[in-house]
JSON list of C-alpha atoms in Angstrom, two decimals:
[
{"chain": "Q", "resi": 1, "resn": "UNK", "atom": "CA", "xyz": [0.00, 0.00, 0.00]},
{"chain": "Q", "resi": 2, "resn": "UNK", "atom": "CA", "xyz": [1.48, 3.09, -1.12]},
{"chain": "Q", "resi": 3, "resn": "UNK", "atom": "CA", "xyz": [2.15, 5.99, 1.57]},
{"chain": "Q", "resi": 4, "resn": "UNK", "atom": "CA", "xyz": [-1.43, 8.55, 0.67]},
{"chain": "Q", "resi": 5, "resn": "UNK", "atom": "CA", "xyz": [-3.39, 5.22, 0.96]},
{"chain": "Q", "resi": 6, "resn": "UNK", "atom": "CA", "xyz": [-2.09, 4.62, 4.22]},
{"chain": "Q", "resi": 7, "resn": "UNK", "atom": "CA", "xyz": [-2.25, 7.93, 5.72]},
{"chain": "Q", "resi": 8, "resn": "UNK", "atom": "CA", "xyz": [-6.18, 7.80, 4.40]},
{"chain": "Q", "resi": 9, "resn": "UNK", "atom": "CA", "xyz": [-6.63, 4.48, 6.35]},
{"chain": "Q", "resi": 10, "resn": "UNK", "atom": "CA", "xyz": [-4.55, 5.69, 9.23]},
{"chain": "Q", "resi": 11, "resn": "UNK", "atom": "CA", "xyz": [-7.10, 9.10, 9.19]},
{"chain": "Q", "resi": 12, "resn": "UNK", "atom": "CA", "xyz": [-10.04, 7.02, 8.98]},
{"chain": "Q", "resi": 13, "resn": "UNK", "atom": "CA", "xyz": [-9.09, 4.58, 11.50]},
{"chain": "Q", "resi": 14, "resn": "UNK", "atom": "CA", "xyz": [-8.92, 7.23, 13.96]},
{"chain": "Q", "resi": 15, "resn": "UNK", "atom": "CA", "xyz": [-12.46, 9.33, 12.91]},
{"chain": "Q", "resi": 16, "resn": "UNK", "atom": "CA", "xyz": [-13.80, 6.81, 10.78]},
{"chain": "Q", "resi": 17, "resn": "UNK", "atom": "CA", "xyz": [-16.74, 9.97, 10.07]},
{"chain": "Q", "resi": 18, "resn": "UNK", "atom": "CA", "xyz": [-14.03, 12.52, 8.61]},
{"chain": "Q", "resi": 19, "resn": "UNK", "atom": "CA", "xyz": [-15.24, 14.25, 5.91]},
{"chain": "Q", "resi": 20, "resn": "UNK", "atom": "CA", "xyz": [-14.03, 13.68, 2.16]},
{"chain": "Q", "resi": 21, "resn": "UNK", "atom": "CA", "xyz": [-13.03, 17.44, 2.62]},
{"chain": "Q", "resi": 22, "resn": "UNK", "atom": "CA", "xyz": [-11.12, 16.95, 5.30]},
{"chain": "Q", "resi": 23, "resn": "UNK", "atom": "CA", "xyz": [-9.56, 13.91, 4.47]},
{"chain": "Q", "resi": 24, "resn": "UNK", "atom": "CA", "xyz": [-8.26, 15.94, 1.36]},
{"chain": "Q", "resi": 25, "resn": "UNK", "atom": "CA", "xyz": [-7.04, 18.87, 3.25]},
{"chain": "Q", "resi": 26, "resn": "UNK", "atom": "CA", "xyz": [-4.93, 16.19, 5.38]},
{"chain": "Q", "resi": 27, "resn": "UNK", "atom": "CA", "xyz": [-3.11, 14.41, 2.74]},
{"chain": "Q", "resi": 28, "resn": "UNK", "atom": "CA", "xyz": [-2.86, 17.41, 0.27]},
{"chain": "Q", "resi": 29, "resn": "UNK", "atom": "CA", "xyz": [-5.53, 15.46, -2.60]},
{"chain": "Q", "resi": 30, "resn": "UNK", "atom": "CA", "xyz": [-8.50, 17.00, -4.31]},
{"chain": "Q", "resi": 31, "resn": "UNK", "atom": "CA", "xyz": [-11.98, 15.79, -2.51]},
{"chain": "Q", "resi": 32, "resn": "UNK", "atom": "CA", "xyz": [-12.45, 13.69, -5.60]},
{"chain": "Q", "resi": 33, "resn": "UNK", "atom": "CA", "xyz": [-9.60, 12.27, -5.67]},
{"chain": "Q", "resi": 34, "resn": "UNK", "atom": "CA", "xyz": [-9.65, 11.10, -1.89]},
{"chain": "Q", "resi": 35, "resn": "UNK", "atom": "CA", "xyz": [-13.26, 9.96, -2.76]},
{"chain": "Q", "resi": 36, "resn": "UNK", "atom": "CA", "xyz": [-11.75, 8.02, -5.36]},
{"chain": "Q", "resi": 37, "resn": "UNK", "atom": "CA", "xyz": [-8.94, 5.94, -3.01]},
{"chain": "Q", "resi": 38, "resn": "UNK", "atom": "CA", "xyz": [-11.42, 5.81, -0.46]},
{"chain": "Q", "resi": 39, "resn": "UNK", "atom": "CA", "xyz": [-13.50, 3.64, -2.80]},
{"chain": "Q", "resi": 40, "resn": "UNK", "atom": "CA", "xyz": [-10.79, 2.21, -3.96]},
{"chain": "Q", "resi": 41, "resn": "UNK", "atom": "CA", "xyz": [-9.55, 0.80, -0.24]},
{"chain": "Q", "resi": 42, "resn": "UNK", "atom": "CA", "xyz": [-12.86, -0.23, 0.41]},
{"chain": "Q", "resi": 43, "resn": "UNK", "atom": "CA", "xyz": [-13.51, -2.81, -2.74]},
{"chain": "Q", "resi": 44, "resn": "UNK", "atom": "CA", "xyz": [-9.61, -4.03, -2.26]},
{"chain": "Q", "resi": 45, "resn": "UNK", "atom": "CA", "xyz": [-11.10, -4.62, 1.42]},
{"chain": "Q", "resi": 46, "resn": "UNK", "atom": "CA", "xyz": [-8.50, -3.05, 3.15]},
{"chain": "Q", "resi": 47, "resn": "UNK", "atom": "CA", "xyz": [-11.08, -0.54, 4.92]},
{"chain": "Q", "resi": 48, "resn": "UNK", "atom": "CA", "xyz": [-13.67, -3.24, 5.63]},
{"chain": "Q", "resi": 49, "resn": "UNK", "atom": "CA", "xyz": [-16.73, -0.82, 7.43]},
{"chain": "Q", "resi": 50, "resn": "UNK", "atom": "CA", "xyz": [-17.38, 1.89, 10.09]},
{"chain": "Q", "resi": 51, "resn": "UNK", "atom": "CA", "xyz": [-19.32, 1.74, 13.12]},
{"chain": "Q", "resi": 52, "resn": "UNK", "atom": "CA", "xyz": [-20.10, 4.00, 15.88]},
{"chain": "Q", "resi": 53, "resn": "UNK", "atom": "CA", "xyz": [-18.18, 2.88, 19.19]},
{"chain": "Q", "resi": 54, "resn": "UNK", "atom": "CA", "xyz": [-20.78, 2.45, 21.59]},
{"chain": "Q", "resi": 55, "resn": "UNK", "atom": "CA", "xyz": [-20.66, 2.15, 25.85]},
{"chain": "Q", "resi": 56, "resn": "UNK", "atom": "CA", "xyz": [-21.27, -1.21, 27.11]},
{"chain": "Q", "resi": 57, "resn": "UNK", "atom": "CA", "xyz": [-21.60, 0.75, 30.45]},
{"chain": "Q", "resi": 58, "resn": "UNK", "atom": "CA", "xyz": [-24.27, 2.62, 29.44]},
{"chain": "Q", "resi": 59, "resn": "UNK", "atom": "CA", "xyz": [-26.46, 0.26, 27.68]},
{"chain": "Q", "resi": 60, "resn": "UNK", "atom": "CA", "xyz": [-26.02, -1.87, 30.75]},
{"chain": "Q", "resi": 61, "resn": "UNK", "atom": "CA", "xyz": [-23.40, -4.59, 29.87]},
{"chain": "Q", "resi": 62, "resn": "UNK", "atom": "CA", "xyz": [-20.82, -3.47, 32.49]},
{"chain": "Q", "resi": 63, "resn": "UNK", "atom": "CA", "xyz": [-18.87, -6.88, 32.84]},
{"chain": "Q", "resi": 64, "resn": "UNK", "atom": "CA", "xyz": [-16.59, -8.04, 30.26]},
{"chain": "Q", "resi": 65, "resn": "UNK", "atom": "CA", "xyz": [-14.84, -11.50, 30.27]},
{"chain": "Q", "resi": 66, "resn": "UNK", "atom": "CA", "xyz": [-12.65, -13.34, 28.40]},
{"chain": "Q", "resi": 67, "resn": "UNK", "atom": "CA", "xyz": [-14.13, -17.32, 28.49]},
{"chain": "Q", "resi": 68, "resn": "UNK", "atom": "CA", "xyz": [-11.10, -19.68, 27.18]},
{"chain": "Q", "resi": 69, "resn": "UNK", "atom": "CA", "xyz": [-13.07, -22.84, 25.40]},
{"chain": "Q", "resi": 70, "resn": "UNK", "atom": "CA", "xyz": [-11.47, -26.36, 25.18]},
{"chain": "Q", "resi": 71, "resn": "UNK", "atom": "CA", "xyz": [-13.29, -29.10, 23.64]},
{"chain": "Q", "resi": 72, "resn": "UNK", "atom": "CA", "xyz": [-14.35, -31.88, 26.07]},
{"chain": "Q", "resi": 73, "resn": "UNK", "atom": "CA", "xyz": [-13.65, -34.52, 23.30]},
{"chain": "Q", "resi": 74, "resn": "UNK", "atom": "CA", "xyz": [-10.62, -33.44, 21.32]},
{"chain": "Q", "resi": 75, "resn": "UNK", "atom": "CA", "xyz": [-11.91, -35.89, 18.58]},
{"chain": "Q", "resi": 76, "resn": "UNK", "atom": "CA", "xyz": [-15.22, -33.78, 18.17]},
{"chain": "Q", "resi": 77, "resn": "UNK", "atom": "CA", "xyz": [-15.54, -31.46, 15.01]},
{"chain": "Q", "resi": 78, "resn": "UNK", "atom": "CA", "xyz": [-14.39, -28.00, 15.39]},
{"chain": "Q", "resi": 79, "resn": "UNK", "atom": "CA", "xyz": [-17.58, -26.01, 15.32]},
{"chain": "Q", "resi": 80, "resn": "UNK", "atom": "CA", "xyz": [-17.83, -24.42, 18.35]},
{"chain": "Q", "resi": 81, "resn": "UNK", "atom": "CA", "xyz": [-17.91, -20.73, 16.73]},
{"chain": "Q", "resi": 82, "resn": "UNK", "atom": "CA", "xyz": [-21.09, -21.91, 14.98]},
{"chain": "Q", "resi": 83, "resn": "UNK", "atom": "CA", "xyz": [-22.69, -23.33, 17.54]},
{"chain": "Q", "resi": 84, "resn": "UNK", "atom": "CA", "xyz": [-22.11, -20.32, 19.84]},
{"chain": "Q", "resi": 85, "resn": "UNK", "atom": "CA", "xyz": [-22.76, -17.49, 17.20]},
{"chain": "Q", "resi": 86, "resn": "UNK", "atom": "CA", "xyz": [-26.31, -16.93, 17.96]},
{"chain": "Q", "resi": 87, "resn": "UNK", "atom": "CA", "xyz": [-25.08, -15.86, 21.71]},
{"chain": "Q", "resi": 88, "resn": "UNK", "atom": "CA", "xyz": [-25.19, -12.31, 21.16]},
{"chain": "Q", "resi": 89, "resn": "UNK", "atom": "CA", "xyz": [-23.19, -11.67, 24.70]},
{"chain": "Q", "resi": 90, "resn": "UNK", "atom": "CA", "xyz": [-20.49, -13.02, 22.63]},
{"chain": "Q", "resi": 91, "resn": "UNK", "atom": "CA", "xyz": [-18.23, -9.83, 21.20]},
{"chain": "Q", "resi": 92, "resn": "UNK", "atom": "CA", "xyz": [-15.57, -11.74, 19.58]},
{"chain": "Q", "resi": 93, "resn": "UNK", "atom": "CA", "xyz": [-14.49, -15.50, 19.28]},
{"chain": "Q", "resi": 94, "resn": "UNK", "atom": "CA", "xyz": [-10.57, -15.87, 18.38]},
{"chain": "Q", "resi": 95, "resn": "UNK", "atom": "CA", "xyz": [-9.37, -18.95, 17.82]},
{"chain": "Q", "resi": 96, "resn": "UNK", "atom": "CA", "xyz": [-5.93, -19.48, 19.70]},
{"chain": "Q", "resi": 97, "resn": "UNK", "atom": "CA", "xyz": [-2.54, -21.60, 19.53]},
{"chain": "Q", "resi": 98, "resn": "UNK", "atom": "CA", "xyz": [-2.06, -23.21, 22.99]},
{"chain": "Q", "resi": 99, "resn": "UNK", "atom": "CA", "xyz": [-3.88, -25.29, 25.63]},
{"chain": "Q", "resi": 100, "resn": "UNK", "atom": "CA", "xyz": [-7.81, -23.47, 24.51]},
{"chain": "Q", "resi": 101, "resn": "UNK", "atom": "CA", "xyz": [-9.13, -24.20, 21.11]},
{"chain": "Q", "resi": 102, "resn": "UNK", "atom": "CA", "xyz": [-11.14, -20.51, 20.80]},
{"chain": "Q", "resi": 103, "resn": "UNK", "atom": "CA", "xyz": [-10.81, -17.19, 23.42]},
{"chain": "Q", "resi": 104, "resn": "UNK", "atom": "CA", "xyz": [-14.57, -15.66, 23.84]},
{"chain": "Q", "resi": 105, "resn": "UNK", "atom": "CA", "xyz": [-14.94, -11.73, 24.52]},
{"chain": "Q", "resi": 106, "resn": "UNK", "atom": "CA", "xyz": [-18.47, -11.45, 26.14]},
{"chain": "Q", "resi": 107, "resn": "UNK", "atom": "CA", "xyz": [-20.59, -8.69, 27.72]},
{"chain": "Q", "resi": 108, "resn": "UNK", "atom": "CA", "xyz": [-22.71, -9.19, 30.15]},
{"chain": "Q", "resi": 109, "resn": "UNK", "atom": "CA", "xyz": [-24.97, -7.15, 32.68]},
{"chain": "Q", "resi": 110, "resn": "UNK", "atom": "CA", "xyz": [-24.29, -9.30, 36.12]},
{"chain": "Q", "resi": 111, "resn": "UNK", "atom": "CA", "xyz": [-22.32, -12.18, 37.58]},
{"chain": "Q", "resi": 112, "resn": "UNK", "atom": "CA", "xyz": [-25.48, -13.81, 37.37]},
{"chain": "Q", "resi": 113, "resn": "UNK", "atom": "CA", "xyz": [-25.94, -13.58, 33.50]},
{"chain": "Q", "resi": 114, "resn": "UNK", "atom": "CA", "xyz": [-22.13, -14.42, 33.15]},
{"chain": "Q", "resi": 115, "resn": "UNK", "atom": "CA", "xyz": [-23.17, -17.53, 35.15]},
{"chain": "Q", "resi": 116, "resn": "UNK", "atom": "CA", "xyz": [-26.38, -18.87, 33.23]},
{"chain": "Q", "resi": 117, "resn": "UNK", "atom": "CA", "xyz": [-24.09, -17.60, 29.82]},
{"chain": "Q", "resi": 118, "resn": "UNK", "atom": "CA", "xyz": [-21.29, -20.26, 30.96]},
{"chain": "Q", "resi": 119, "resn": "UNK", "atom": "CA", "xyz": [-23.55, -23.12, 31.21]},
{"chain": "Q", "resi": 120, "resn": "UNK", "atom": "CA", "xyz": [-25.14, -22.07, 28.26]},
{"chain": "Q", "resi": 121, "resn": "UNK", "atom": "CA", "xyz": [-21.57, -22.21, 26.39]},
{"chain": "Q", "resi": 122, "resn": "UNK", "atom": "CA", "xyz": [-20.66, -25.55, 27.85]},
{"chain": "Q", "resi": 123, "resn": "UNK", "atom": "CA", "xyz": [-24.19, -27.46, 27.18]},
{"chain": "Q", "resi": 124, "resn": "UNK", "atom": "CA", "xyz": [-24.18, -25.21, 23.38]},
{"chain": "Q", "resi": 125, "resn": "UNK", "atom": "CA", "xyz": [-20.58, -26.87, 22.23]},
{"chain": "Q", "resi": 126, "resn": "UNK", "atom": "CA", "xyz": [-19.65, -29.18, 24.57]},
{"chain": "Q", "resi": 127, "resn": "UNK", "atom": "CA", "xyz": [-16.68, -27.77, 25.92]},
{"chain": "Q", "resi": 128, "resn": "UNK", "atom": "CA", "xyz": [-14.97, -26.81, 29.28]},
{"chain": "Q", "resi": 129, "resn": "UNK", "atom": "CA", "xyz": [-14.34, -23.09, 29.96]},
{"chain": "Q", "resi": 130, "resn": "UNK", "atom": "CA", "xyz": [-11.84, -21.20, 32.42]},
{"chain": "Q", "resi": 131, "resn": "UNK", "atom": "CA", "xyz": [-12.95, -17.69, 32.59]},
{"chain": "Q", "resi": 132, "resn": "UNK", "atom": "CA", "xyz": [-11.28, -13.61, 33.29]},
{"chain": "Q", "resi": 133, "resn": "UNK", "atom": "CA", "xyz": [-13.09, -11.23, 34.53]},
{"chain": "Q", "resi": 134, "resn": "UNK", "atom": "CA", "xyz": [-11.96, -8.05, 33.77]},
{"chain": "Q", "resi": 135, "resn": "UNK", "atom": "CA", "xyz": [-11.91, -5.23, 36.29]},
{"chain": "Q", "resi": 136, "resn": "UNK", "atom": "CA", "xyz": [-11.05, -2.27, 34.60]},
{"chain": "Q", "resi": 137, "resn": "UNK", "atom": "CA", "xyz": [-10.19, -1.20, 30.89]},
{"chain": "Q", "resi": 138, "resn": "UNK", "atom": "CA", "xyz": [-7.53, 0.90, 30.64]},
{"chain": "Q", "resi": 139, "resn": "UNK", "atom": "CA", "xyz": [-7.86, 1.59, 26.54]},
{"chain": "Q", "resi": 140, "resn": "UNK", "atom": "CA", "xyz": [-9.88, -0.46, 24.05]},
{"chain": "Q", "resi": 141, "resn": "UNK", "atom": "CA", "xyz": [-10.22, -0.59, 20.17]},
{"chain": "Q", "resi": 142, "resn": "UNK", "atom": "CA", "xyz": [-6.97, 1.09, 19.62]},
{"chain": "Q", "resi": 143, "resn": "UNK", "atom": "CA", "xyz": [-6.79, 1.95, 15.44]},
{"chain": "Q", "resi": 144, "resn": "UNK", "atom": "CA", "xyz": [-4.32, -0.42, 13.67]},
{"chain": "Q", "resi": 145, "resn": "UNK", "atom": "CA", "xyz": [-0.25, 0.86, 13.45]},
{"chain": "Q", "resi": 146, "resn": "UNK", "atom": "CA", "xyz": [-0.73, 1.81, 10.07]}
]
């Protein structure tokens, strides 16, 4: 990627609702013309969407977790991501070299709904979890080193 394209992406990761004007003001192109690489980023799928960052806090889903998955029977398919993906406390599923199979990021409103969400993980894909709650969260969603 050549060094205007990346300082667009780098802009955009950071304000992801700047302007076309401003974009061009920033990296010294016509508004067109940053209209143009925008475009251009987005159907080479290097700038894959934009969302608004919303507060779990607020909308009541104060307690995140991480929820490492293992596989009771390491013989069973691998399809625990789609038998949890209609959980919709689950933010993210990675899956993981080491002793897991798959790291969850869930949000929750209480310990209690972190509780009945464990058991329904385990009885969903058959697995054993070991869970982290966090306490605080220093910084989150940090844009990409571009």
């Amino acid at each position: 990627m050549e060094d205007t394209d990346r300082e667009i992406v780098r802009l955009l990761a950071h304000d992801g609702r700047m302007s076309y004007t401003d974009l061009a003001k920033a990296t010294g192109l016509s508004t067109s013309a940053v209209h143009q690489r925008v475009r251009r980023l987005e159907q080479r799928g290097v700038i894959t969407g934009y969302a608004a960052q919303v507060s779990s806090d607020a909308i009541g889903l104060p307690l995140t977790a991480f929820i490492s998955v293992t596989p009771l029977d390491p013989g069973a398919p691998d399809d625990a991501p789609q038998r949890l993906a209609g959980m919709t406390e689950i933010e993210a599923c990675h899956s993981v070299a080491g002793e897991e199979s798959y790291i969850l990021k869930v949000r929750v409103g209480s310990p209690g709904d972190l509780e009945d969400l464990l058991a329904r993980i385990r009885a969903a894909a058959n697995v054993r979890t070991r869970t982290t709650v966090v306490l605080s969260t220093p910084y989150e969603s940090r844009p990409p080193a571009v």
